Short mmCIF file of C-alpha atoms in Angstrom, two decimals:
data_model
loop_
_atom_site.label_atom_id
_atom_site.label_comp_id
_atom_site.label_asym_id
_atom_site.label_seq_id
_atom_site.Cartn_x
_atom_site.Cartn_y
_atom_site.Cartn_z
CA MET A 118 -45.00 33.29 -52.69
CA ARG A 119 -42.26 31.01 -53.95
CA ASN A 120 -38.88 32.52 -55.22
CA VAL A 121 -38.97 31.56 -58.84
CA PRO A 122 -35.82 31.88 -60.80
CA VAL A 123 -36.69 32.28 -64.62
CA ARG A 124 -33.98 31.38 -67.45
CA TRP A 125 -33.71 33.69 -70.27
CA ALA A 126 -33.25 32.99 -73.79
CA ALA A 127 -33.34 29.08 -74.41
CA LEU A 128 -33.63 28.09 -70.88
CA PRO A 129 -37.25 28.43 -69.44
CA LEU A 130 -38.79 28.54 -66.03
CA LEU A 131 -36.57 27.23 -63.03
CA LEU A 132 -38.68 26.98 -59.81
CA ALA A 133 -37.10 27.08 -56.22
CA ALA A 134 -39.33 26.60 -53.11
CA LEU A 135 -38.94 25.67 -49.52
CA ALA A 136 -41.08 22.97 -47.36
CA GLY A 137 -42.04 22.62 -43.83
CA CYS A 138 -39.46 21.31 -41.54
CA ARG A 139 -38.95 19.68 -38.48
CA SER A 140 -40.48 21.60 -35.69
CA GLY A 141 -38.80 20.96 -31.85
CA GLY A 142 -36.35 21.84 -29.31
CA ALA A 143 -32.66 21.66 -29.18
CA ALA A 144 -30.93 18.81 -30.29
CA ALA A 145 -31.36 15.26 -28.31
CA THR A 146 -28.11 13.84 -27.97
CA ASP A 147 -29.32 11.38 -24.90
CA ALA A 148 -32.55 9.94 -26.24
CA LYS A 149 -33.14 6.43 -25.29
CA ALA A 150 -34.84 4.05 -27.46
CA PRO A 151 -38.45 3.43 -26.34
CA LYS A 152 -39.25 -0.02 -25.64
CA PRO A 153 -41.22 -2.43 -28.28
CA THR A 154 -44.84 -2.07 -27.85
CA GLY A 155 -46.61 -4.45 -25.74
CA THR A 156 -48.70 -5.84 -28.32
CA PRO A 157 -46.69 -7.41 -31.40
CA VAL A 158 -47.38 -5.37 -34.75
CA TYR A 159 -49.13 -8.39 -36.05
CA GLU A 160 -51.72 -8.30 -33.40
CA VAL A 161 -52.69 -4.67 -33.40
CA ARG A 162 -55.67 -3.39 -35.50
CA LEU A 163 -54.92 -3.72 -39.31
CA ASP A 164 -55.03 0.07 -39.66
CA ASP A 165 -52.48 0.48 -36.94
CA GLN A 166 -49.94 -1.71 -37.77
CA LEU A 167 -47.79 0.51 -39.81
CA SER A 168 -48.11 2.93 -37.25
CA ALA A 169 -46.83 0.13 -34.80
CA ALA A 170 -44.17 -0.87 -37.24
CA SER A 171 -42.54 2.69 -36.94
CA ARG A 172 -42.39 2.19 -33.23
CA ALA A 173 -40.69 -1.10 -33.77
CA THR A 174 -38.23 -0.16 -36.51
CA THR A 175 -37.20 2.67 -33.76
CA ALA A 176 -37.12 0.34 -30.87
CA ALA A 177 -34.55 -1.75 -32.77
CA GLY A 178 -31.85 1.23 -31.87
CA SER A 179 -30.24 1.53 -35.68
CA SER A 180 -30.14 0.54 -38.71
CA ALA A 181 -28.30 1.28 -42.17
CA PHE A 182 -30.63 2.90 -45.03
CA THR A 183 -30.88 3.68 -48.72
CA TRP A 184 -33.07 6.37 -50.22
CA THR A 185 -33.70 6.35 -53.78
CA LEU A 186 -35.84 8.80 -55.88
CA SER A 187 -35.75 7.94 -59.92
CA TYR A 188 -36.85 10.50 -62.35
CA GLY A 189 -37.59 8.86 -65.74
CA SER A 190 -37.62 10.38 -69.01
CA ALA A 191 -37.35 9.52 -72.95
CA LYS A 192 -33.92 10.53 -72.28
CA GLY A 193 -32.90 8.68 -69.39
CA THR A 194 -33.25 8.46 -65.90
CA ALA A 195 -31.78 10.54 -63.48
CA VAL A 196 -31.32 8.95 -59.47
CA ASP A 197 -31.14 10.94 -56.75
CA ARG A 198 -29.72 8.32 -53.93
CA THR A 199 -28.89 8.73 -50.34
CA THR A 200 -27.22 6.11 -48.25
CA GLY A 201 -26.45 6.43 -44.61
CA THR A 202 -26.83 5.13 -41.05
CA GLN A 203 -29.04 6.12 -38.34
CA ASP A 204 -29.08 5.78 -34.51
CA TYR A 205 -32.46 6.00 -33.17
CA ALA A 206 -31.35 6.57 -29.75
CA LYS A 207 -29.12 8.86 -29.83
CA ASP A 208 -31.30 10.68 -32.54
CA THR A 209 -28.38 11.10 -34.76
CA ALA A 210 -27.74 10.15 -38.50
CA ARG A 211 -24.52 10.45 -41.15
CA ALA A 212 -25.65 10.20 -44.84
CA GLU A 213 -24.09 10.54 -48.20
CA ARG A 214 -26.18 11.71 -51.19
CA VAL A 215 -25.47 11.16 -54.82
CA LEU A 216 -27.27 12.64 -57.76
CA ASP A 217 -26.89 11.18 -61.46
CA ILE A 218 -28.19 12.77 -64.12
CA PRO A 219 -27.92 11.39 -67.66
CA ARG A 220 -26.50 13.98 -70.33
CA ARG A 221 -29.42 14.35 -72.40
CA PHE A 222 -31.79 14.82 -69.50
CA PRO A 223 -34.65 17.32 -70.05
CA GLU A 224 -33.13 20.86 -69.43
CA ASP A 225 -36.07 22.36 -67.42
CA ALA A 226 -35.70 19.04 -65.17
CA VAL A 227 -32.00 19.39 -64.39
CA ALA A 228 -32.41 22.49 -63.08
CA ASP A 229 -35.56 21.78 -60.92
CA LEU A 230 -33.18 18.85 -59.10
CA GLY A 231 -29.98 21.24 -58.78
CA GLY A 232 -27.82 19.14 -60.56
CA ARG A 233 -25.56 19.20 -64.09
CA SER A 234 -26.49 16.75 -66.52
CA GLY A 235 -23.58 14.26 -67.71
CA ALA A 236 -21.44 15.70 -64.80
CA LYS A 237 -19.56 13.34 -62.74
CA PRO A 238 -21.79 13.18 -59.40
CA VAL A 239 -20.22 15.17 -56.37
CA PRO A 240 -21.31 13.40 -53.17
CA GLU A 241 -23.22 15.32 -50.65
CA VAL A 242 -22.57 14.37 -46.70
CA TYR A 243 -24.82 15.58 -44.08
CA GLU A 244 -24.89 14.81 -40.24
CA VAL A 245 -27.93 14.74 -38.19
CA LYS A 246 -28.13 15.40 -34.56
CA GLY A 247 -31.53 15.81 -33.23
CA ASN A 248 -33.04 18.90 -34.62
CA GLN A 249 -29.71 20.22 -36.26
CA VAL A 250 -27.95 19.24 -39.47
CA ASP A 251 -24.26 19.70 -40.50
CA TYR A 252 -23.78 20.13 -44.26
CA ARG A 253 -20.36 19.30 -45.59
CA THR A 254 -19.30 21.71 -48.40
CA ARG A 255 -17.50 20.79 -51.61
CA GLN A 256 -14.28 22.35 -49.86
CA GLY A 257 -14.36 20.43 -46.74
CA GLY A 258 -16.09 23.20 -44.58
CA TRP A 259 -18.87 22.37 -42.75
CA LEU A 260 -22.26 24.52 -42.26
CA ARG A 261 -24.45 24.13 -39.27
CA TYR A 262 -28.41 24.57 -39.51
CA SER A 263 -30.55 24.35 -36.37
CA SER A 264 -34.26 24.80 -35.99
CA GLN A 265 -33.21 27.06 -32.91
CA ALA A 266 -31.93 29.94 -35.26
CA SER A 267 -34.02 33.20 -35.55
CA MET A 268 -37.46 33.12 -37.10
CA ASP A 269 -36.47 35.57 -39.90
CA VAL A 270 -34.08 32.54 -41.02
CA VAL A 271 -35.09 29.33 -39.88
CA ASP A 272 -38.00 29.13 -42.82
CA ARG A 273 -35.31 29.38 -45.41
CA PHE A 274 -33.47 26.43 -43.69
CA ALA A 275 -36.61 24.50 -44.29
CA GLY A 276 -35.37 22.40 -47.03
CA ILE A 277 -32.17 20.74 -45.17
CA LEU A 278 -34.06 20.64 -41.65
CA MET A 279 -36.41 18.32 -43.39
CA ARG A 280 -33.60 15.81 -43.12
CA ALA A 281 -33.81 15.84 -39.45
CA GLY A 282 -36.93 13.35 -39.23
CA ASP A 283 -39.69 12.61 -36.83
CA ALA A 284 -40.35 8.93 -37.79
CA ALA A 285 -36.48 8.24 -38.28
CA PRO A 286 -33.46 10.37 -37.50
CA PHE A 287 -32.73 10.98 -41.11
CA GLY A 288 -36.16 12.48 -42.51
CA GLY A 289 -37.61 12.81 -46.08
CA THR A 290 -37.94 9.61 -46.94
CA LEU A 291 -41.04 7.30 -46.94
CA ALA A 292 -40.37 6.35 -43.32
CA GLU A 293 -42.62 9.70 -42.69
CA VAL A 294 -45.06 8.54 -45.35
CA VAL A 295 -45.36 4.69 -43.87
CA ARG A 296 -45.82 5.87 -40.01
CA ASN A 297 -48.94 7.85 -41.02
CA ALA A 298 -50.18 5.36 -43.43
CA ASP A 299 -53.33 3.13 -42.91
CA ALA A 300 -53.14 -0.37 -44.25
CA GLU A 301 -56.16 -1.31 -46.46
CA LYS A 302 -56.25 -4.99 -46.56
CA GLN A 303 -54.53 -7.77 -44.98
CA PRO A 304 -50.74 -8.08 -46.12
CA ALA A 305 -49.25 -11.01 -48.05
CA LYS A 306 -47.03 -13.27 -45.79
CA GLY A 307 -43.78 -14.69 -46.67
CA ALA A 308 -42.24 -18.01 -45.88
CA ASP A 309 -39.83 -15.93 -43.59
CA GLY A 310 -42.59 -14.23 -41.36
CA SER A 311 -42.53 -11.22 -43.25
CA ARG A 312 -45.41 -9.30 -44.29
CA THR A 313 -45.92 -6.82 -47.38
CA TYR A 314 -48.96 -4.40 -47.60
CA GLU A 315 -50.17 -2.90 -50.56
CA LEU A 316 -52.04 0.49 -49.86
CA SER A 317 -52.64 4.02 -51.28
CA VAL A 318 -52.17 7.21 -49.38
CA PRO A 319 -53.37 10.19 -50.11
CA TRP A 320 -51.07 12.97 -51.87
CA GLN A 321 -50.79 15.25 -49.09
CA THR A 322 -49.51 12.45 -47.05
CA ALA A 323 -47.48 11.21 -49.43
CA ASN A 324 -45.73 14.63 -50.45
CA ASP A 325 -43.79 14.32 -46.92
CA ALA A 326 -41.18 12.41 -48.97
CA LEU A 327 -40.67 14.53 -51.72
CA PRO A 328 -38.21 17.23 -52.15
CA ALA A 329 -39.33 20.83 -50.98
CA SER A 330 -39.22 22.23 -54.53
CA LEU A 331 -41.18 19.08 -55.78
CA ALA A 332 -43.78 18.79 -53.12
CA ASP A 333 -44.75 22.41 -53.16
CA ALA A 334 -45.84 22.54 -56.83
CA ALA A 335 -48.53 20.11 -56.07
CA MET A 336 -49.34 21.45 -52.54
CA TYR A 337 -51.51 24.17 -53.98
CA SER A 338 -53.78 22.06 -55.70
CA ASP A 339 -57.30 21.12 -54.28
CA ARG A 340 -57.73 18.08 -56.17
CA ASP A 341 -58.00 14.53 -54.92
CA GLY A 342 -54.99 12.16 -55.63
CA LEU A 343 -53.72 8.80 -54.31
CA VAL A 344 -50.10 7.49 -54.45
CA SER A 345 -49.46 3.78 -54.54
CA LEU A 346 -47.35 2.45 -51.86
CA THR A 347 -45.97 -1.04 -51.09
CA VAL A 348 -44.43 -1.66 -47.62
CA VAL A 349 -42.73 -4.82 -46.28
CA LEU A 350 -42.05 -5.33 -42.52
CA ASP A 351 -39.79 -8.59 -41.39
CA GLY A 352 -41.13 -11.18 -38.96
CA GLN A 353 -40.87 -8.89 -35.82
CA GLY A 354 -42.64 -6.08 -37.54
CA ARG A 355 -40.13 -3.76 -38.35
CA LEU A 356 -39.85 -1.71 -41.79
CA THR A 357 -37.28 -3.08 -44.30
CA ARG A 358 -38.59 -1.66 -47.27
CA ALA A 359 -41.33 0.87 -48.82
CA SER A 360 -41.73 2.05 -52.34
CA ALA A 361 -44.17 4.56 -53.91
CA ASP A 362 -44.93 5.67 -57.25
CA TYR A 363 -45.35 9.42 -57.46
CA THR A 364 -45.95 9.10 -61.60
CA THR A 365 -50.21 10.35 -60.98
CA LEU A 366 -48.50 13.49 -59.40
CA LEU A 367 -46.59 14.67 -62.46
CA LYS A 368 -49.65 16.16 -64.07
CA TRP A 369 -49.84 18.64 -61.40
CA MET A 370 -46.14 19.12 -60.86
CA HIS A 371 -45.99 20.06 -64.69
CA GLU A 372 -48.79 22.47 -64.32
CA GLY A 373 -46.72 23.86 -61.37
CA GLY A 374 -43.99 24.51 -63.50
CA VAL A 375 -41.58 21.96 -62.29
CA LEU A 376 -40.14 18.87 -63.84
CA LYS A 377 -41.26 19.29 -67.44
CA GLY A 378 -40.04 16.17 -69.61
CA VAL A 379 -40.22 13.61 -66.62
CA THR A 380 -42.58 10.96 -67.37
CA SER A 381 -42.06 8.67 -64.33
CA LEU A 382 -41.41 9.24 -60.61
CA LYS A 383 -40.79 6.80 -58.32
CA ALA A 384 -39.18 6.59 -54.54
CA ASP A 385 -37.59 3.52 -52.79
CA TYR A 386 -36.61 3.12 -49.36
CA THR A 387 -34.65 0.23 -47.79
CA LEU A 388 -33.64 -0.61 -44.24
CA THR A 389 -30.93 -3.47 -43.01
CA GLY A 390 -28.72 -4.04 -40.15
CA HIS A 391 -31.50 -3.33 -37.43
CA GLY A 392 -30.07 -2.71 -34.06
CA GLY A 393 -26.67 -4.29 -35.22
CA THR A 394 -25.60 -0.99 -37.27
CA THR A 395 -23.17 1.42 -35.69
CA VAL A 396 -23.18 5.01 -36.73
CA PRO A 397 -19.94 7.09 -37.14
CA ALA A 398 -19.40 9.55 -34.34
CA PRO A 399 -20.12 13.35 -35.95
CA THR A 400 -16.96 14.41 -36.99
CA ALA A 401 -18.12 18.21 -37.91
CA GLU A 402 -17.59 19.57 -34.33
CA LYS A 403 -14.24 18.27 -34.76
CA SER A 404 -13.20 19.39 -38.25
CA GLY A 405 -12.23 23.08 -36.94
CA THR A 406 -14.13 24.30 -39.93
CA LEU A 407 -17.88 24.19 -38.73
CA GLU A 408 -19.84 27.63 -38.82
CA ASP A 409 -23.25 28.52 -37.79
CA ALA A 410 -25.20 28.74 -41.30
CA GLU A 411 -27.12 31.83 -39.92
CA LYS A 412 -23.86 33.46 -39.68
CA ALA A 413 -22.06 32.39 -42.83
CA LEU A 414 -25.01 32.93 -45.20
CA ALA A 415 -26.32 35.78 -46.80
CA PRO A 416 -29.62 36.47 -48.90
CA LEU A 417 -29.28 36.51 -52.76
CA ALA A 418 -30.84 39.84 -52.88
CA GLU A 419 -28.04 41.42 -50.93
CA VAL A 420 -25.34 40.33 -52.97
CA LYS A 421 -24.12 43.29 -54.52
CA PRO A 422 -23.84 43.50 -58.70
CA GLY A 423 -20.46 42.51 -59.45
CA ALA A 424 -19.98 40.19 -56.06
CA CYS A 425 -19.51 36.39 -56.19
CA ALA A 426 -21.37 33.75 -54.10
CA SER A 427 -21.54 29.99 -53.74
CA SER A 428 -24.88 28.05 -54.04
CA ASP A 429 -23.04 25.31 -52.28
CA THR A 430 -25.00 25.44 -48.90
CA GLY A 431 -27.14 21.85 -48.98
CA LEU A 432 -30.24 23.95 -49.37
CA GLY A 433 -31.08 22.26 -52.44
CA VAL A 434 -32.20 24.23 -55.63
CA SER A 435 -33.05 27.27 -53.31
CA LEU A 436 -30.97 30.14 -53.84
CA ALA A 437 -32.99 32.49 -50.77
CA LEU A 438 -29.32 32.03 -49.04
CA VAL A 439 -25.80 31.96 -50.43
CA ARG A 440 -22.43 32.03 -49.42
CA THR A 441 -20.65 35.05 -50.07
CA VAL A 442 -17.23 34.23 -51.61
CA PRO A 443 -14.42 36.00 -53.62
CA CYS A 444 -14.67 35.49 -57.55
CA GLY A 445 -12.86 32.40 -58.32
CA LYS A 446 -12.79 28.56 -58.13
CA ASP A 447 -14.97 28.49 -55.23
CA ALA A 448 -17.81 30.50 -56.72
CA ASP A 449 -20.43 29.37 -59.18
CA LEU A 450 -22.61 32.32 -59.61
CA ARG A 451 -21.96 36.26 -59.90
CA VAL A 452 -24.82 39.07 -59.41
CA PHE A 453 -25.14 41.44 -62.14
CA GLY A 454 -28.06 43.43 -60.87
CA GLN A 455 -30.76 43.80 -58.43
CA VAL A 456 -34.50 44.62 -59.28
CA LYS A 457 -37.22 46.27 -57.35
CA ILE A 458 -40.55 46.33 -58.72
CA LYS A 459 -43.49 48.36 -57.38
CA GLU A 460 -46.02 49.74 -60.01
CA THR A 461 -50.01 50.14 -60.15
CA ILE A 462 -51.39 48.30 -62.84
CA GLN A 463 -55.25 47.66 -64.03
CA GLU A 464 -54.93 44.11 -65.31
CA ASN A 465 -54.42 40.78 -64.02
CA PRO A 466 -51.17 40.95 -62.22
CA THR A 467 -50.49 37.28 -62.55
CA GLY A 468 -46.80 36.95 -63.89
CA VAL A 469 -46.38 40.53 -64.65
CA ALA A 470 -43.75 41.46 -62.12
CA ASP A 471 -41.84 38.53 -63.30
CA LYS A 472 -41.88 39.61 -66.48
CA LYS A 473 -40.92 43.20 -65.78
CA ALA A 474 -38.12 41.99 -63.69
CA ARG A 475 -36.87 39.74 -66.80
CA GLU A 476 -37.00 42.67 -69.01
CA ARG A 477 -34.78 44.64 -66.89
CA CYS A 478 -32.28 41.69 -65.91
CA ARG A 479 -32.23 41.57 -70.09
CA SER A 480 -31.25 45.11 -69.67
CA ALA A 481 -28.74 44.95 -66.76
CA PHE A 482 -27.33 42.06 -68.81
CA ARG A 483 -26.36 43.85 -71.88
CA SER A 484 -24.97 46.82 -70.04
CA ALA A 485 -23.06 44.91 -67.40
CA PRO A 486 -19.10 45.25 -67.57
CA ASP A 487 -17.65 42.22 -69.47
CA ALA A 488 -15.69 41.01 -66.48
CA TRP A 489 -19.25 40.45 -64.81
CA VAL A 490 -20.86 37.98 -67.34
CA ALA A 491 -18.04 36.60 -69.75
CA ASP A 492 -17.79 33.53 -67.63
CA ALA A 493 -21.62 32.91 -67.79
CA HIS A 494 -22.29 29.23 -68.17
CA PRO A 495 -24.16 28.31 -70.57
CA ALA A 496 -22.21 31.43 -72.66
CA GLY A 497 -24.67 34.24 -73.10
CA THR A 498 -27.10 32.91 -70.46
CA TYR A 499 -28.46 34.75 -67.39
CA PHE A 500 -30.81 33.69 -64.61
CA THR A 501 -33.46 35.86 -62.74
CA THR A 502 -35.08 35.02 -59.33
CA GLY A 503 -36.78 36.61 -56.70
CA SER A 504 -40.55 36.91 -55.47
CA SER A 505 -43.27 38.86 -55.95
CA SER A 506 -46.91 39.94 -54.32
CA SER A 507 -49.98 41.79 -55.36
CA SER A 508 -52.93 43.46 -53.64
CA SER A 509 -55.84 45.20 -54.75
CA SER A 510 -58.87 47.40 -53.52
CA TYR A 511 -62.47 46.92 -53.62
CA THR A 512 -63.05 50.21 -54.74
CA GLY A 513 -61.39 50.26 -58.02
CA PRO A 514 -59.59 48.56 -60.86
CA ASP A 515 -55.97 49.29 -59.63
CA VAL A 516 -53.60 46.68 -58.67
CA GLU A 517 -50.50 47.47 -56.52
CA ILE A 518 -47.84 44.69 -57.72
CA ALA A 519 -44.19 44.56 -55.94
CA GLY A 520 -41.50 42.15 -56.08
CA ASP A 521 -37.45 41.96 -55.26
CA PHE A 522 -35.27 40.07 -58.11
CA THR A 523 -31.76 39.02 -58.75
CA CYS A 524 -29.77 38.87 -61.94
CA PHE A 525 -27.08 36.69 -62.23
CA VAL A 526 -24.98 34.00 -64.04
CA ARG A 527 -23.75 30.58 -63.45
CA LEU A 528 -20.12 30.06 -63.60
CA SER A 529 -20.01 26.34 -63.75
#
């Protein structure tokens, strides 16, 4: 079951989740760009043209990109924009992400995006090399995430390892969707030889471009649904732009407890400088501050009450892992309780463990030393995060519920 952080008092449910990550072996450092397909993109079968375009884009060798997710609401639009460069031959990329949320944006959705409304955006920097991703913290140090980490933690890295893409060095964009899409009708041809495709793709395919915490909310649905997709290729059949409208999926996301108050969700991916873009050499290894994320991070559930931690890990909204730090300017949360639930009940177990955890965190908040909760932001507000499970027998009404939860306050 997903981790489900829960606000108390005026702040409702806050979801955190992980999605699938790119699998594979060690980081590729000397890969060669594949040669262009023998058949030009526009001469292959219509339903093969977009996958052929993905190969032609890779064969160009490099590109600059901009990846944007726009979350519309009655209170303004939040924009999550990543810009960078990528070298297909070396399987490397460098990117900078900025999340800009307007001050009056729906509070629930602010937490789901992992940002702060009205705050000055703080750029996040990522370097990708094969199947490993380096993240620069706000203090200037680097954390390295690798798909070669031990099995007990690699799943928790999924939210950041998705940035190591399959269709392009930088993943988690519409490049992944385009590669797996089938054109449905002949594209419109531009005067410059470009082609514009209008099509629809199953939501299961389109989800490859969504952040883990949002995609997961719809993954449990068994309903059908389509996402409209527009793809533009240049005269040589290389991808130059893709856009998608995910608004039709918002109903499912709202039912899953995320993005409440958001009324539109659109994505846009643009590529320029095919073959002529230079990707800066990685700087993390030369910084002298590079740490192995597996060693540097710890589960939030293991942080002792009274201790502080930083969620500045590059893992997005997930609090599965944090950096334990001294209480002070580098800390953004403080734990005041750890709660374990293990009980037998005779009723529908849905949400029971979460409710009991909130009740126990409320008691812990009221009895916690002032020093542990005085700097809570917003004042008087605390959070509960954790996971639960339930099991029952065929012979009786008893249901076993269990869960591990952490009670904490945000410090900034």
